[in-house]
Amino acid sequence: MSEVTLRTAGITGLGMSFPERRLTNADLEVMVETNDEWIVERTGIKERRIAEKGVPASHHGAEAALAAIADAGLTPDDIDMIIVPTVTPDMMFPSTACIIQEKIGAKNAWGFDISAACSGFVFALEVARTHVMSGQANRVLVIGTEIMNSIVDYTDRNTCILFGDGAGAVVVEAVDPADGGIIDSICRIDGIGGKHLHQKAGGSLHPASEDTIRQGMHYIYQEGRDVYKYAVRGMANVALEVVEKNGFDKSDVSLMVPHQANIRIIEAAQSRLGLADEQVVITIDRFGNTTSASIPSALQVARDEGRLKKGDLIVLVSFGAGFTWGANLLRWCRD
Ligand code: UT7
C-alpha cells in the first residue's frame, strides 16, 4: 500500500458581497408590532441588508467569490472545486455551485451545494480542508450565500426581524504548515431539531401547491425559545471541545468568529472560552442573521478591522437548523 502524505489546508483569500439596501429596526416597526429596543436587547440586531426582488443567491455569491479569488492572488481558472452552503439556492436544481461556476468562469472546477443551514460554512470548510489535505483538490472556493428575504414572512415578527441577505467566500489551498492553516473541525447533526426550525414546503414531502402557499409553508418556521436553548449549549460546548481536543487551552485562543444568530448566544460561547469582547467578532448589529454567509463575511470584517494576525489561533463556531452545529480551529496563515 502506498503511503499518503497529507497536506495542510489554509484560508488564503476572503471576499464578501452585500446588497446596498438597509432594512432598519425603525423600518420593521411600521411593518409588524415590534420596537427597536426589543430587537436590540433580545438579538443585538440594528439593521440588515435586503436584496432587491429578483436578485438570486448566486449574484452576491459570485461577487464574493471573485473578490476571494483576487484576494488569494488567483484567477477563476485556478479553482478546481466550488462548495456552496446555502438554504436559499437560486433553485432546487441545478446547484448554485453550478450557477456560480458559470457566472465566474471557473471552467476547471467541479462542485456542489451543501444543506446544513447556519452551520453550512463550518461543514463546507471541513469538506474543503479534507479535499485539499488529501490532494484531491488544490484550490477550493467555499461560498456562503443567502437571499433570506425569499423565505421570510414579513408579517411574522418572530422571524422577520432576524434575517438578512449577503454572501461571504473563502479560498482554501495547500499552505506551508509553518505558516498555520486549518487544524481540525468538529461537525455534528441531530435530527431532533427539525420540528423546531424548518421550511416545510417546496421539497418532495410537501411540493408547492395552492394549499402549501395558503398555509405559509414556504416560509421559515422557528420555535425561537427551543432553538435558543439548544444553540446556547451546542455552540459553547463545541467551541471549547475543538480547542481542548487539539491540546490547546482556551487561553490560547486569539479570536472567535461565531455564527451571528443572536448576541446572547454568542456571549454564552464567549464566556465559556473566557474571551474578552475584543476577541469576538460581531457583525449581527449591521447584517442580522445571514445563515451560511455570516462566518465568512465576519472573517473579512475582522481582517478589515485589523483583527486577523498571522499565527492567531481562531475558532469558527456555528449552530443551526437540523440541528447542525460545529467548529473549525485554525491558525491564520496570511500576513
Ligand atoms: O441561526 C439559526 C439558529 N437560530 C437561532 O439560533 C435563534 C435562536 N433563538 C433566538 O435567538 C431567540 O429565541 C429569538 C431572538 C428568536 C427570540 O427571543 P426570545 O428572548 O427567545 O423571545 P421569545 O420568543 O421567548 O418571546 C418573548 C416575548 C413573547 O411575548 P410573550 O409571549 O412573552 O408575551 C413574544 O411574543 O417577545 C415577543 N416577541 C416580540 N416582541 C417584540 C417576539 N418577537 C417579537 C418582536 N418584537 N419582534
GROMACS .gro file of C-alpha atoms and ligand atoms in nm:
model
  383
    1MET     CA    1   0.000   0.000   0.000
    2SER     CA    2   0.138   0.340  -0.089
    3GLU     CA    3   0.184   0.597   0.184
    4VAL     CA    4  -0.041   0.903   0.175
    5THR     CA    5   0.116   1.232   0.273
    6LEU     CA    6  -0.143   1.475   0.399
    7ARG     CA    7  -0.101   1.840   0.316
    8THR     CA    8  -0.205   2.133   0.535
    9ALA     CA    9  -0.500   2.339   0.411
   10GLY     CA   10  -0.541   2.707   0.489
   11ILE     CA   11  -0.764   3.001   0.404
   12THR     CA   12  -0.573   3.218   0.156
   13GLY     CA   13  -0.843   3.454   0.027
   14LEU     CA   14  -1.151   3.632   0.162
   15GLY     CA   15  -1.441   3.809  -0.010
   16MET     CA   16  -1.788   3.933   0.071
   17SER     CA   17  -2.080   4.100  -0.103
   18PHE     CA   18  -2.392   4.259   0.046
   19PRO     CA   19  -2.689   4.438  -0.106
   20GLU     CA   20  -2.692   4.816  -0.061
   21ARG     CA   21  -3.044   4.837   0.077
   22ARG     CA   22  -3.074   4.852   0.457
   23LEU     CA   23  -3.378   4.731   0.650
   24THR     CA   24  -3.359   4.902   0.989
   25ASN     CA   25  -3.543   4.827   1.311
   26ALA     CA   26  -3.736   5.151   1.253
   27ASP     CA   27  -3.847   5.017   0.913
   28LEU     CA   28  -3.969   4.696   1.081
   29GLU     CA   29  -4.162   4.895   1.343
   30VAL     CA   30  -4.403   5.005   1.070
   31MET     CA   31  -4.433   4.653   0.922
   32VAL     CA   32  -4.504   4.445   1.237
   33GLU     CA   33  -4.570   4.508   1.606
   34THR     CA   34  -4.214   4.539   1.732
   35ASN     CA   35  -3.970   4.801   1.851
   36ASP     CA   36  -3.602   4.884   1.827
   37GLU     CA   37  -3.543   4.830   2.199
   38TRP     CA   38  -3.684   4.475   2.195
   39ILE     CA   39  -3.489   4.376   1.885
   40VAL     CA   40  -3.156   4.519   2.005
   41GLU     CA   41  -3.191   4.378   2.356
   42ARG     CA   42  -3.305   4.028   2.253
   43THR     CA   43  -3.095   3.982   1.939
   44GLY     CA   44  -2.828   4.255   1.902
   45ILE     CA   45  -2.956   4.344   1.552
   46LYS     CA   46  -2.989   4.707   1.442
   47GLU     CA   47  -3.022   4.661   1.067
   48ARG     CA   48  -2.985   4.401   0.793
   49ARG     CA   49  -2.924   4.417   0.418
   50ILE     CA   50  -3.204   4.313   0.185
   51ALA     CA   51  -3.155   4.236  -0.184
   52GLU     CA   52  -3.388   4.381  -0.445
   53LYS     CA   53  -3.662   4.150  -0.573
   54GLY     CA   54  -3.531   3.907  -0.831
   55VAL     CA   55  -3.167   3.908  -0.714
   56PRO     CA   56  -3.072   3.542  -0.654
   57ALA     CA   57  -2.819   3.392  -0.411
   58SER     CA   58  -2.576   3.329  -0.698
   59HIS     CA   59  -2.545   3.705  -0.759
   60HIS     CA   60  -2.383   3.801  -0.430
   61GLY     CA   61  -2.217   3.457  -0.416
   62ALA     CA   62  -2.040   3.522  -0.747
   63GLU     CA   63  -1.930   3.870  -0.635
   64ALA     CA   64  -1.793   3.738  -0.307
   65ALA     CA   65  -1.623   3.450  -0.491
   66LEU     CA   66  -1.447   3.680  -0.739
   67ALA     CA   67  -1.329   3.901  -0.452
   68ALA     CA   68  -1.191   3.598  -0.263
   69ILE     CA   69  -1.015   3.465  -0.575
   70ALA     CA   70  -0.850   3.803  -0.638
   71ASP     CA   71  -0.758   3.831  -0.270
   72ALA     CA   72  -0.578   3.495  -0.294
   73GLY     CA   73  -0.387   3.621  -0.599
   74LEU     CA   74  -0.559   3.369  -0.826
   75THR     CA   75  -0.786   3.369  -1.131
   76PRO     CA   76  -1.111   3.171  -1.175
   77ASP     CA   77  -0.920   2.917  -1.390
   78ASP     CA   78  -0.716   2.818  -1.083
   79ILE     CA   79  -1.022   2.699  -0.888
   80ASP     CA   80  -1.083   2.323  -0.906
   81MET     CA   81  -1.373   2.287  -0.662
   82ILE     CA   82  -1.668   2.503  -0.555
   83ILE     CA   83  -1.877   2.431  -0.246
   84VAL     CA   84  -2.183   2.642  -0.177
   85PRO     CA   85  -2.355   2.611   0.159
   86THR     CA   86  -2.697   2.775   0.131
   87VAL     CA   87  -3.062   2.739   0.236
   88THR     CA   88  -3.174   2.980  -0.036
   89PRO     CA   89  -3.029   2.833  -0.356
   90ASP     CA   90  -3.134   3.001  -0.681
   91MET     CA   91  -3.350   2.693  -0.745
   92MET     CA   92  -3.381   2.332  -0.630
   93PHE     CA   93  -3.151   2.226  -0.912
   94PRO     CA   94  -2.909   2.280  -1.074
   95SER     CA   95  -2.695   2.359  -0.774
   96THR     CA   96  -2.597   2.716  -0.702
   97ALA     CA   97  -2.237   2.592  -0.727
   98CYS     CA   98  -2.300   2.518  -1.097
   99ILE     CA   99  -2.463   2.858  -1.149
  100ILE     CA  100  -2.177   3.045  -0.980
  101GLN     CA  101  -1.920   2.833  -1.165
  102GLU     CA  102  -2.060   2.962  -1.493
  103LYS     CA  103  -2.101   3.320  -1.370
  104ILE     CA  104  -1.737   3.349  -1.263
  105GLY     CA  105  -1.597   3.137  -1.547
  106ALA     CA  106  -1.430   2.878  -1.322
  107LYS     CA  107  -1.412   2.632  -1.609
  108ASN     CA  108  -1.181   2.385  -1.435
  109ALA     CA  109  -1.397   2.341  -1.127
  110TRP     CA  110  -1.647   2.081  -1.013
  111GLY     CA  111  -1.867   2.133  -0.711
  112PHE     CA  112  -2.194   2.108  -0.527
  113ASP     CA  113  -2.418   2.271  -0.267
  114ILE     CA  114  -2.435   2.177   0.099
  115SER     CA  115  -2.754   2.187   0.303
  116ALA     CA  116  -2.658   2.246   0.664
  117ALA     CA  117  -2.834   2.578   0.731
  118CYS     CA  118  -2.642   2.810   0.963
  119SER     CA  119  -2.363   2.552   1.003
  120GLY     CA  120  -2.321   2.528   0.627
  121PHE     CA  121  -1.998   2.726   0.618
  122VAL     CA  122  -1.833   2.528   0.902
  123PHE     CA  123  -1.930   2.198   0.735
  124ALA     CA  124  -1.822   2.315   0.387
  125LEU     CA  125  -1.487   2.438   0.519
  126GLU     CA  126  -1.426   2.091   0.662
  127VAL     CA  127  -1.507   1.930   0.325
  128ALA     CA  128  -1.272   2.177   0.154
  129ARG     CA  129  -0.999   2.111   0.410
  130THR     CA  130  -1.006   1.734   0.370
  131HIS     CA  131  -1.009   1.755  -0.010
  132VAL     CA  132  -0.704   1.981  -0.007
  133MET     CA  133  -0.530   1.769   0.260
  134SER     CA  134  -0.569   1.453   0.054
  135GLY     CA  135  -0.460   1.620  -0.271
  136GLN     CA  136  -0.799   1.554  -0.424
  137ALA     CA  137  -0.838   1.930  -0.478
  138ASN     CA  138  -0.588   2.213  -0.490
  139ARG     CA  139  -0.787   2.534  -0.472
  140VAL     CA  140  -1.136   2.524  -0.330
  141LEU     CA  141  -1.388   2.806  -0.315
  142VAL     CA  142  -1.633   2.793  -0.026
  143ILE     CA  143  -1.917   3.041  -0.078
  144GLY     CA  144  -2.185   3.100   0.185
  145THR     CA  145  -2.461   3.296   0.013
  146GLU     CA  146  -2.819   3.367   0.111
  147ILE     CA  147  -3.123   3.561  -0.001
  148MET     CA  148  -3.309   3.506   0.324
  149ASN     CA  149  -3.577   3.758   0.223
  150SER     CA  150  -3.703   3.496  -0.026
  151ILE     CA  151  -3.821   3.268   0.259
  152VAL     CA  152  -3.905   3.520   0.534
  153ASP     CA  153  -4.267   3.603   0.618
  154TYR     CA  154  -4.260   3.981   0.672
  155THR     CA  155  -4.583   3.961   0.870
  156ASP     CA  156  -4.429   3.728   1.132
  157ARG     CA  157  -4.248   3.936   1.394
  158ASN     CA  158  -4.089   3.623   1.545
  159THR     CA  159  -3.872   3.569   1.239
  160CYS     CA  160  -3.876   3.873   1.010
  161ILE     CA  161  -3.658   4.080   1.242
  162LEU     CA  162  -3.379   3.824   1.240
  163PHE     CA  163  -3.257   3.758   0.889
  164GLY     CA  164  -3.055   3.942   0.625
  165ASP     CA  165  -2.911   3.878   0.278
  166GLY     CA  166  -2.548   3.863   0.165
  167ALA     CA  167  -2.252   3.642   0.086
  168GLY     CA  168  -1.904   3.559   0.210
  169ALA     CA  169  -1.644   3.344   0.036
  170VAL     CA  170  -1.304   3.196   0.111
  171VAL     CA  171  -1.036   3.023  -0.095
  172VAL     CA  172  -0.882   2.714   0.066
  173GLU     CA  173  -0.550   2.580  -0.065
  174ALA     CA  174  -0.241   2.392   0.048
  175VAL     CA  175  -0.017   2.605   0.270
  176ASP     CA  176   0.318   2.564   0.441
  177PRO     CA  177   0.234   2.413   0.783
  178ALA     CA  178   0.490   2.650   0.936
  179ASP     CA  179   0.256   2.936   0.835
  180GLY     CA  180  -0.051   2.785   1.006
  181GLY     CA  181  -0.371   2.662   0.843
  182ILE     CA  182  -0.685   2.475   0.941
  183ILE     CA  183  -0.605   2.239   1.229
  184ASP     CA  184  -0.928   2.049   1.286
  185SER     CA  185  -1.306   2.061   1.274
  186ILE     CA  186  -1.593   1.906   1.466
  187CYS     CA  187  -1.927   1.873   1.281
  188ARG     CA  188  -2.244   1.739   1.440
  189ILE     CA  189  -2.611   1.686   1.346
  190ASP     CA  190  -2.920   1.588   1.543
  191GLY     CA  191  -3.248   1.549   1.356
  192ILE     CA  192  -3.441   1.625   1.674
  193GLY     CA  193  -3.410   1.989   1.566
  194GLY     CA  194  -3.625   1.952   1.254
  195LYS     CA  195  -3.951   2.019   1.431
  196HIS     CA  196  -3.826   2.344   1.586
  197LEU     CA  197  -3.681   2.514   1.277
  198HIS     CA  198  -3.767   2.440   0.914
  199GLN     CA  199  -3.908   2.547   0.581
  200LYS     CA  200  -4.168   2.279   0.536
  201ALA     CA  201  -4.280   2.302   0.173
  202GLY     CA  202  -4.114   2.306  -0.166
  203GLY     CA  203  -3.945   1.967  -0.133
  204SER     CA  204  -4.075   1.618  -0.207
  205LEU     CA  205  -4.270   1.589   0.118
  206HIS     CA  206  -4.485   1.895   0.050
  207PRO     CA  207  -4.445   2.003  -0.312
  208ALA     CA  208  -4.565   2.353  -0.387
  209SER     CA  209  -4.943   2.373  -0.413
  210GLU     CA  210  -5.214   2.627  -0.351
  211ASP     CA  211  -5.254   2.469  -0.011
  212THR     CA  212  -4.886   2.498   0.089
  213ILE     CA  213  -4.890   2.862  -0.017
  214ARG     CA  214  -5.213   2.938   0.168
  215GLN     CA  215  -5.072   2.783   0.485
  216GLY     CA  216  -4.745   2.976   0.462
  217MET     CA  217  -4.542   2.655   0.445
  218HIS     CA  218  -4.276   2.805   0.219
  219TYR     CA  219  -4.164   3.044   0.493
  220ILE     CA  220  -3.915   2.988   0.775
  221TYR     CA  221  -4.081   2.842   1.081
  222GLN     CA  222  -3.891   2.876   1.407
  223GLU     CA  223  -3.971   2.800   1.770
  224GLY     CA  224  -3.719   3.056   1.888
  225ARG     CA  225  -3.707   2.971   2.256
  226ASP     CA  226  -3.643   2.599   2.193
  227VAL     CA  227  -3.376   2.664   1.932
  228TYR     CA  228  -3.216   2.917   2.165
  229LYS     CA  229  -3.174   2.660   2.444
  230TYR     CA  230  -3.001   2.409   2.216
  231ALA     CA  231  -2.794   2.679   2.043
  232VAL     CA  232  -2.651   2.824   2.364
  233ARG     CA  233  -2.537   2.483   2.483
  234GLY     CA  234  -2.431   2.347   2.143
  235MET     CA  235  -2.220   2.642   2.035
  236ALA     CA  236  -2.040   2.694   2.366
  237ASN     CA  237  -1.967   2.323   2.407
  238VAL     CA  238  -1.832   2.261   2.058
  239ALA     CA  239  -1.616   2.576   2.065
  240LEU     CA  240  -1.441   2.455   2.379
  241GLU     CA  241  -1.431   2.094   2.256
  242VAL     CA  242  -1.241   2.172   1.935
  243VAL     CA  243  -0.983   2.369   2.135
  244GLU     CA  244  -0.924   2.103   2.403
  245LYS     CA  245  -0.936   1.810   2.158
  246ASN     CA  246  -0.633   1.958   1.985
  247GLY     CA  247  -0.428   2.003   2.302
  248PHE     CA  248  -0.483   2.376   2.344
  249ASP     CA  249  -0.608   2.570   2.642
  250LYS     CA  250  -0.890   2.819   2.597
  251SER     CA  251  -0.640   3.093   2.690
  252ASP     CA  252  -0.452   3.010   2.367
  253VAL     CA  253  -0.748   3.132   2.155
  254SER     CA  254  -0.693   3.475   1.996
  255LEU     CA  255  -1.027   3.522   1.823
  256MET     CA  256  -1.369   3.361   1.795
  257VAL     CA  257  -1.571   3.413   1.477
  258PRO     CA  258  -1.919   3.282   1.561
  259HIS     CA  259  -2.230   3.239   1.353
  260GLN     CA  260  -2.437   3.554   1.406
  261ALA     CA  261  -2.785   3.438   1.515
  262ASN     CA  262  -2.824   3.617   1.846
  263ILE     CA  263  -2.583   3.829   2.051
  264ARG     CA  264  -2.683   3.640   2.367
  265ILE     CA  265  -2.592   3.302   2.214
  266ILE     CA  266  -2.256   3.448   2.109
  267GLU     CA  267  -2.197   3.585   2.459
  268ALA     CA  268  -2.256   3.240   2.609
  269ALA     CA  269  -1.985   3.091   2.386
  270GLN     CA  270  -1.759   3.387   2.462
  271SER     CA  271  -1.799   3.332   2.833
  272ARG     CA  272  -1.730   2.957   2.802
  273LEU     CA  273  -1.399   3.033   2.627
  274GLY     CA  274  -1.322   3.317   2.871
  275LEU     CA  275  -1.272   3.567   2.588
  276ALA     CA  276  -1.267   3.946   2.613
  277ASP     CA  277  -1.503   4.148   2.391
  278GLU     CA  278  -1.222   4.238   2.150
  279GLN     CA  279  -1.161   3.867   2.090
  280VAL     CA  280  -1.510   3.808   1.947
  281VAL     CA  281  -1.618   3.923   1.603
  282ILE     CA  282  -1.969   4.074   1.599
  283THR     CA  283  -2.146   4.169   1.276
  284ILE     CA  284  -2.504   4.088   1.374
  285ASP     CA  285  -2.570   4.455   1.454
  286ARG     CA  286  -2.524   4.553   1.088
  287PHE     CA  287  -2.610   4.236   0.892
  288GLY     CA  288  -2.854   4.035   1.109
  289ASN     CA  289  -2.851   3.657   1.068
  290THR     CA  290  -2.724   3.577   0.717
  291THR     CA  291  -2.719   3.197   0.777
  292SER     CA  292  -2.429   3.043   0.580
  293ALA     CA  293  -2.279   3.383   0.493
  294SER     CA  294  -2.228   3.502   0.849
  295ILE     CA  295  -1.891   3.342   0.933
  296PRO     CA  296  -1.702   3.405   0.606
  297SER     CA  297  -1.821   3.767   0.594
  298ALA     CA  298  -1.733   3.814   0.962
  299LEU     CA  299  -1.382   3.688   0.881
  300GLN     CA  300  -1.346   3.960   0.621
  301VAL     CA  301  -1.484   4.224   0.860
  302ALA     CA  302  -1.229   4.108   1.121
  303ARG     CA  303  -0.948   4.141   0.872
  304ASP     CA  304  -1.067   4.485   0.758
  305GLU     CA  305  -1.060   4.592   1.123
  306GLY     CA  306  -0.701   4.465   1.157
  307ARG     CA  307  -0.803   4.182   1.389
  308LEU     CA  308  -0.659   3.885   1.193
  309LYS     CA  309  -0.288   3.834   1.253
  310LYS     CA  310  -0.066   3.562   1.115
  311GLY     CA  311  -0.029   3.286   1.375
  312ASP     CA  312  -0.351   3.373   1.562
  313LEU     CA  313  -0.547   3.072   1.690
  314ILE     CA  314  -0.904   3.119   1.568
  315VAL     CA  315  -1.227   2.932   1.641
  316LEU     CA  316  -1.515   2.944   1.392
  317VAL     CA  317  -1.834   2.812   1.551
  318SER     CA  318  -2.196   2.770   1.448
  319PHE     CA  319  -2.538   2.629   1.535
  320GLY     CA  320  -2.837   2.600   1.303
  321ALA     CA  321  -3.138   2.417   1.165
  322GLY     CA  322  -3.122   2.039   1.163
  323PHE     CA  323  -2.995   2.070   1.425
  324THR     CA  324  -2.647   2.119   1.285
  325TRP     CA  325  -2.354   2.256   1.478
  326GLY     CA  326  -1.978   2.258   1.462
  327ALA     CA  327  -1.648   2.439   1.489
  328ASN     CA  328  -1.326   2.481   1.292
  329LEU     CA  329  -0.994   2.552   1.462
  330LEU     CA  330  -0.728   2.729   1.259
  331ARG     CA  331  -0.411   2.929   1.274
  332TRP     CA  332  -0.437   3.232   1.050
  333CYS     CA  333  -0.175   3.176   0.781
  334ARG     CA  334  -0.170   3.508   0.594
  335ASP     CA  335   0.003   3.836   0.672
  336UT7     O1  336  -2.948   3.080   1.314
  336UT7     C1  337  -3.020   2.962   1.323
  336UT7     C2  338  -3.048   2.922   1.462
  336UT7     N1  339  -3.142   3.012   1.521
  336UT7     C3  340  -3.115   3.067   1.639
  336UT7     O2  341  -3.012   3.043   1.695
  336UT7     C4  342  -3.224   3.152   1.703
  336UT7     C5  343  -3.242   3.115   1.848
  336UT7     N2  344  -3.347   3.190   1.912
  336UT7     C6  345  -3.338   3.323   1.941
  336UT7     O3  346  -3.240   3.386   1.905
  336UT7     C7  347  -3.446   3.386   2.023
  336UT7     O4  348  -3.530   3.286   2.075
  336UT7     C8  349  -3.531   3.491   1.945
  336UT7     C9  350  -3.449   3.614   1.918
  336UT7    C10  351  -3.582   3.429   1.815
  336UT7    C11  352  -3.650   3.534   2.031
  336UT7     O5  353  -3.604   3.587   2.155
  336UT7     P1  354  -3.661   3.532   2.294
  336UT7     O6  355  -3.597   3.609   2.400
  336UT7     O7  356  -3.643   3.383   2.295
  336UT7     O8  357  -3.811   3.572   2.285
  336UT7     P2  358  -3.940   3.478   2.290
  336UT7     O9  359  -3.958   3.406   2.162
  336UT7    O10  360  -3.934   3.398   2.417
  336UT7    O11  361  -4.053   3.588   2.305
  336UT7    C12  362  -4.064   3.669   2.421
  336UT7    C13  363  -4.180   3.766   2.402
  336UT7    C14  364  -4.307   3.697   2.355
  336UT7    O12  365  -4.417   3.760   2.417
  336UT7     P3  366  -4.488   3.693   2.544
  336UT7    O13  367  -4.533   3.558   2.496
  336UT7    O14  368  -4.382   3.685   2.649
  336UT7    O15  369  -4.598   3.788   2.571
  336UT7    C15  370  -4.310   3.723   2.206
  336UT7    O16  371  -4.441   3.724   2.154
  336UT7    O17  372  -4.149   3.861   2.299
  336UT7    C16  373  -4.249   3.861   2.199
  336UT7     N3  374  -4.189   3.890   2.070
  336UT7    C17  375  -4.166   4.013   2.025
  336UT7     N4  376  -4.188   4.134   2.078
  336UT7    C18  377  -4.150   4.242   2.007
  336UT7    C19  378  -4.146   3.800   1.977
  336UT7     N5  379  -4.094   3.865   1.871
  336UT7    C20  380  -4.104   3.997   1.898
  336UT7    C21  381  -4.068   4.112   1.829
  336UT7     N6  382  -4.093   4.232   1.887
  336UT7     N7  383  -4.011   4.107   1.709
   0.00000   0.00000   0.00000
